[in-house]
CSV table of N, CA, C and O in Angstrom, one decimal:
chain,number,residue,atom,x,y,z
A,1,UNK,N,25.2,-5.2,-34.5
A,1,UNK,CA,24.0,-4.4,-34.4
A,1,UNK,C,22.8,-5.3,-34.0
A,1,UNK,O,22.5,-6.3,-34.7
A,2,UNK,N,22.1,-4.7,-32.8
A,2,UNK,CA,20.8,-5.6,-32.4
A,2,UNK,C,19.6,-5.7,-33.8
A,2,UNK,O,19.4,-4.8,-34.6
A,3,UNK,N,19.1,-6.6,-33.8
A,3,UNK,CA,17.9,-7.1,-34.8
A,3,UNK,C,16.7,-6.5,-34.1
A,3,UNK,O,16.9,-5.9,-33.0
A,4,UNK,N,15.6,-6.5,-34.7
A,4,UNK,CA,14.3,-5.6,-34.3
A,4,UNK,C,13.7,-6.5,-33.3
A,4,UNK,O,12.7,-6.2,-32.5
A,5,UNK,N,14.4,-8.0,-33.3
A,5,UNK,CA,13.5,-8.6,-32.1
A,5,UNK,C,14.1,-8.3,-30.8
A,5,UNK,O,13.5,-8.2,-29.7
A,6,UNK,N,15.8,-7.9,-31.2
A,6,UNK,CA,16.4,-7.4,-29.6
A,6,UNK,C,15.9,-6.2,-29.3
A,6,UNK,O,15.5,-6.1,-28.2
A,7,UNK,N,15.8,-5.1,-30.1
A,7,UNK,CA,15.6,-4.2,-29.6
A,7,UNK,C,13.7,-4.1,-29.2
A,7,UNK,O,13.3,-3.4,-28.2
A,8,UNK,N,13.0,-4.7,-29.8
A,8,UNK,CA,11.7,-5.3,-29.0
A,8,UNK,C,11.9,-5.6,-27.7
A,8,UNK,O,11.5,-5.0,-26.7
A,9,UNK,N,12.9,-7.0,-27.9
A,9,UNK,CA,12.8,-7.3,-26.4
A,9,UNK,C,13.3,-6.2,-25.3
A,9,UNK,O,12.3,-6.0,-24.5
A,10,UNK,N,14.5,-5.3,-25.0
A,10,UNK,CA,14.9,-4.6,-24.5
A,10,UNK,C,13.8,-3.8,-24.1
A,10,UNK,O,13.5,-3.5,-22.9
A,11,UNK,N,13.0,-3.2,-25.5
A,11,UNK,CA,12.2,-1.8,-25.0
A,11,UNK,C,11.1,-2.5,-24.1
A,11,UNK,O,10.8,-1.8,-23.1
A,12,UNK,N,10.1,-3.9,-24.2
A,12,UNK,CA,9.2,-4.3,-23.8
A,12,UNK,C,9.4,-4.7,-22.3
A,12,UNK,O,8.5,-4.6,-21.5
A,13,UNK,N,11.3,-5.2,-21.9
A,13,UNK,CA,11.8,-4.6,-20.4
A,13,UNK,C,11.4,-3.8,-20.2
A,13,UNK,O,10.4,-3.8,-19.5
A,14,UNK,N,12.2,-2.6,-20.5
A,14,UNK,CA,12.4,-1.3,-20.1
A,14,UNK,C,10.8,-0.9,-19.8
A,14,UNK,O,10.8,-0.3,-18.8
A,15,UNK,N,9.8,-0.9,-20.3
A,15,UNK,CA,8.4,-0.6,-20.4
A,15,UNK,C,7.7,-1.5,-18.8
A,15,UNK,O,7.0,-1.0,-18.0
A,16,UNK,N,8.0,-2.4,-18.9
A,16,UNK,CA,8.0,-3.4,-18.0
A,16,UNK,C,8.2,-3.2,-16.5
A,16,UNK,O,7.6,-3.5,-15.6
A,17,UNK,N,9.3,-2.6,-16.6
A,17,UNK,CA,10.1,-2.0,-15.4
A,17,UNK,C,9.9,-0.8,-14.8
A,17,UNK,O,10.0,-0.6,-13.6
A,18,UNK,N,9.4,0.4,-16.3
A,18,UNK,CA,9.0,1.4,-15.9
A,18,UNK,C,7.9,0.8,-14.8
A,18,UNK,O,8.0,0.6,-13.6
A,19,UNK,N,6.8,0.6,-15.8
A,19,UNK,CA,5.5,0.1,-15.3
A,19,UNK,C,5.8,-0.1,-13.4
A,19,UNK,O,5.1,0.5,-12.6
A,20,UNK,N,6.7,-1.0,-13.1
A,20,UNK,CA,6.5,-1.1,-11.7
A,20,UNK,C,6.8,0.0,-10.8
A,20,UNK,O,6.1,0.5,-9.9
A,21,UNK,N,8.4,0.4,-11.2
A,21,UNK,CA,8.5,1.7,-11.0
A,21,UNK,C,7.5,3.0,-10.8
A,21,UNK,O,7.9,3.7,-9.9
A,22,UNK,N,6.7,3.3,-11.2
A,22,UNK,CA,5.6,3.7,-11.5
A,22,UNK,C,4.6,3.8,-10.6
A,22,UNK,O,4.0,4.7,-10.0
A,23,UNK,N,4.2,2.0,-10.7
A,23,UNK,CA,3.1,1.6,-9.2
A,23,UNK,C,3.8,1.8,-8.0
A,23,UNK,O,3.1,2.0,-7.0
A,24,UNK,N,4.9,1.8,-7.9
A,24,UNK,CA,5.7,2.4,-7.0
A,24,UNK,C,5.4,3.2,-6.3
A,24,UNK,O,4.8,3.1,-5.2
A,25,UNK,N,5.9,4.4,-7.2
A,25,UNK,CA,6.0,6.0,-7.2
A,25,UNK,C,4.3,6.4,-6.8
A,25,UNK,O,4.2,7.3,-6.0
A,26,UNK,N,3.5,6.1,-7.2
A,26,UNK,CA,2.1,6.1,-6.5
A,26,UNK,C,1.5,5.8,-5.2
A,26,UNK,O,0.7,6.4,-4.5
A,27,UNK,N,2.2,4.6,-5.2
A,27,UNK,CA,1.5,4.2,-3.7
A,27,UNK,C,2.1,5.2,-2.8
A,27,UNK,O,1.6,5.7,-1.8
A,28,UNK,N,3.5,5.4,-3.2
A,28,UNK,CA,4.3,6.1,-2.0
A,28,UNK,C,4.3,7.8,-1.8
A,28,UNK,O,4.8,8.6,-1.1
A,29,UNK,N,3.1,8.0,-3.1
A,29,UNK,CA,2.8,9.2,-3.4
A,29,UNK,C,3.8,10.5,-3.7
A,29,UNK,O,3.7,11.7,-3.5
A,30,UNK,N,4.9,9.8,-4.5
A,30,UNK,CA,5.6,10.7,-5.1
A,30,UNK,C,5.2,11.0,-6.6
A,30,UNK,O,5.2,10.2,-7.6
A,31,UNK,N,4.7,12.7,-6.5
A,31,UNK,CA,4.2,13.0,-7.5
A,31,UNK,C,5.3,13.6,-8.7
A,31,UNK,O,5.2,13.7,-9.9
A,32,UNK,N,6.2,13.8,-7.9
A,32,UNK,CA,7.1,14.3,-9.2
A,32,UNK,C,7.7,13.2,-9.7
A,32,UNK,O,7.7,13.2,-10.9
A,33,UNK,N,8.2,12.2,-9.2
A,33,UNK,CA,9.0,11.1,-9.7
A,33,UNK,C,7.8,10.4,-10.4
A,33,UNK,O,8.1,9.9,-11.5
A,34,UNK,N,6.2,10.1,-9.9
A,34,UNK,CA,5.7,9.3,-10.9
A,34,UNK,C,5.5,10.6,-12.2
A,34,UNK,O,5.3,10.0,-13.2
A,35,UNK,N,5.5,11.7,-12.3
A,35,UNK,CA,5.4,12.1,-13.6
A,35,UNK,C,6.6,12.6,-14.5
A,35,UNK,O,6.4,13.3,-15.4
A,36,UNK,N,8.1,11.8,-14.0
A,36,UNK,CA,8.6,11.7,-14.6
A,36,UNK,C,8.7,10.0,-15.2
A,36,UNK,O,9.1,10.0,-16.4
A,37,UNK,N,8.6,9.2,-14.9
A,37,UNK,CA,8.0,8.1,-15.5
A,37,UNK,C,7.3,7.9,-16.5
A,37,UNK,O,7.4,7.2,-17.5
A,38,UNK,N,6.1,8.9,-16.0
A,38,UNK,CA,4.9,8.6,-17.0
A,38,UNK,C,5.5,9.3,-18.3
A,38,UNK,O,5.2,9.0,-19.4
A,39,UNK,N,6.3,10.0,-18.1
A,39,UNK,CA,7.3,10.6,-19.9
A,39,UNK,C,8.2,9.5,-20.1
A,39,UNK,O,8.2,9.2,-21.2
A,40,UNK,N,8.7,9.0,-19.5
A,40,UNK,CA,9.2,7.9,-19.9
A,40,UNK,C,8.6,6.8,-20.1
A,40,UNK,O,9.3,6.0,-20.7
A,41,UNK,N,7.3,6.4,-19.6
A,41,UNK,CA,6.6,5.5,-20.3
A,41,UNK,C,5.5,5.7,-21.3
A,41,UNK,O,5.1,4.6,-21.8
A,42,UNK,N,5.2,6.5,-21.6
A,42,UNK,CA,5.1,7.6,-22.9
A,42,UNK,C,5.3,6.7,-24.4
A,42,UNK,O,4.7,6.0,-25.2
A,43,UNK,N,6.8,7.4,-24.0
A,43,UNK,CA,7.8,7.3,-25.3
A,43,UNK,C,8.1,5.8,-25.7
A,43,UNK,O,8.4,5.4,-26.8
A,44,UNK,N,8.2,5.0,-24.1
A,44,UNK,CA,8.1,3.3,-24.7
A,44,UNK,C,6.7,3.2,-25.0
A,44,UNK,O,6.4,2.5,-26.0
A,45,UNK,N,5.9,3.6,-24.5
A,45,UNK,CA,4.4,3.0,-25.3
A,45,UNK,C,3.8,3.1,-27.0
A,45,UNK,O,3.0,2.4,-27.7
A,46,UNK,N,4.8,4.6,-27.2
A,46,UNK,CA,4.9,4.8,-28.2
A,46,UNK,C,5.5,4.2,-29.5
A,46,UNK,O,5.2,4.2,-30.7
A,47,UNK,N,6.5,3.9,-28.5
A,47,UNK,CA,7.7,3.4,-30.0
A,47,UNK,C,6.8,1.8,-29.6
A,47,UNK,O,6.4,1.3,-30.7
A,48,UNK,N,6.4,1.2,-28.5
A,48,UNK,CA,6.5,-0.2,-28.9
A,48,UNK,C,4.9,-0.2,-29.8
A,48,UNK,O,4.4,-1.2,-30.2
A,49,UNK,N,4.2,0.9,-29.9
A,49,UNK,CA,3.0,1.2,-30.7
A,49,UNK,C,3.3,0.9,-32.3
A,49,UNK,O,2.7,0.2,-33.2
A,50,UNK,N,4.3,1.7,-32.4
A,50,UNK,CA,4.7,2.0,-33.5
A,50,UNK,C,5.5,0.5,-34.4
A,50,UNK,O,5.2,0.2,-35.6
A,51,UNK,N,6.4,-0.4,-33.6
A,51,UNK,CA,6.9,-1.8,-33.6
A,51,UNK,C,5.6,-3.0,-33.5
A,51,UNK,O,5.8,-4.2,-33.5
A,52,UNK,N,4.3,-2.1,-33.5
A,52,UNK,CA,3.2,-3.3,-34.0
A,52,UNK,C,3.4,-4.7,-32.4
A,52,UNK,O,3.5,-6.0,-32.5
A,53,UNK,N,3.4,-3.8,-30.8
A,53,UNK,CA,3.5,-4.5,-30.4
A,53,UNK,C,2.2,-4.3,-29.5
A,53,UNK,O,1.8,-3.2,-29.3
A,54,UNK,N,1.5,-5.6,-28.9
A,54,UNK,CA,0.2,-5.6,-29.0
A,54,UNK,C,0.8,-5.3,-27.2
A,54,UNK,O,1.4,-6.1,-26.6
A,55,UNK,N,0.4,-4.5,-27.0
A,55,UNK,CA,0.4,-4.1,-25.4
A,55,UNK,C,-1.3,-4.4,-24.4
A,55,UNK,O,-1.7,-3.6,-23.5
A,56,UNK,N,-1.8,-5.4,-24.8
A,56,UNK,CA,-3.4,-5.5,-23.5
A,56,UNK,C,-2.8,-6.0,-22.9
A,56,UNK,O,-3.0,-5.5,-21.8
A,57,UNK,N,-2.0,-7.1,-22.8
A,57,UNK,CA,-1.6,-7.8,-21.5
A,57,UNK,C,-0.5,-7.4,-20.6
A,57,UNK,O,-0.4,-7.9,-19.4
A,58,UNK,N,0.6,-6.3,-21.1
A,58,UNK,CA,1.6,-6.1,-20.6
A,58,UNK,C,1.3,-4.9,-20.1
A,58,UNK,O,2.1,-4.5,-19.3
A,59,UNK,N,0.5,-4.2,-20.4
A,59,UNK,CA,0.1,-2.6,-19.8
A,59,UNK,C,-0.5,-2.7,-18.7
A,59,UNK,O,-1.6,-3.4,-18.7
A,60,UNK,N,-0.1,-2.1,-17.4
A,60,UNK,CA,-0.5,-2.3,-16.3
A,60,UNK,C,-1.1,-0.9,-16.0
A,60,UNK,O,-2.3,-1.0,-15.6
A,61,UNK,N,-0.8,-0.2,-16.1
A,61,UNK,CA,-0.9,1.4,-15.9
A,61,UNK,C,-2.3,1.8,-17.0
A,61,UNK,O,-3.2,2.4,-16.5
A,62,UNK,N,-2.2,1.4,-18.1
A,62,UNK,CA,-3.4,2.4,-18.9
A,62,UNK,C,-3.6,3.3,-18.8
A,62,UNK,O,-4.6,3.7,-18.2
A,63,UNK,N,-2.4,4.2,-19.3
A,63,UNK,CA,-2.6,5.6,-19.6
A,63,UNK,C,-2.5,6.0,-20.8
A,63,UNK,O,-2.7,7.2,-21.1
């Protein structure tokens, strides 16, 4: 079973990845696909909120 630092690390990927995905989906002006992201980057901003992780430098989006 993963420890709280793996599953940190994984979600602060996954958040990571959204994020570019995202800048993506904007420039290319897909509105439905960036607002399914933004629910999925949501729920990682949230849980990694909640895991006391300090998100100013890794948040690109600020939403």
């Amino acid at each position: 079973m993963p420890n709280g630092l793996e599953i940190a690390k994984a979600a602060i990927e996954e958040f990571t990845e959204i994020q570019e995905y995202m800048i993506l989906a904007k420039k290319e002006n897909a509105v439905e696909t960036y607002a399914r992201l933004k629910k999925k980057y949501l729920s990682l901003k949230a849980i990694l909120n909640v895991a006391g992780v300090n998100l100013t430098d890794i948040d690109e989006i600020k939403e």
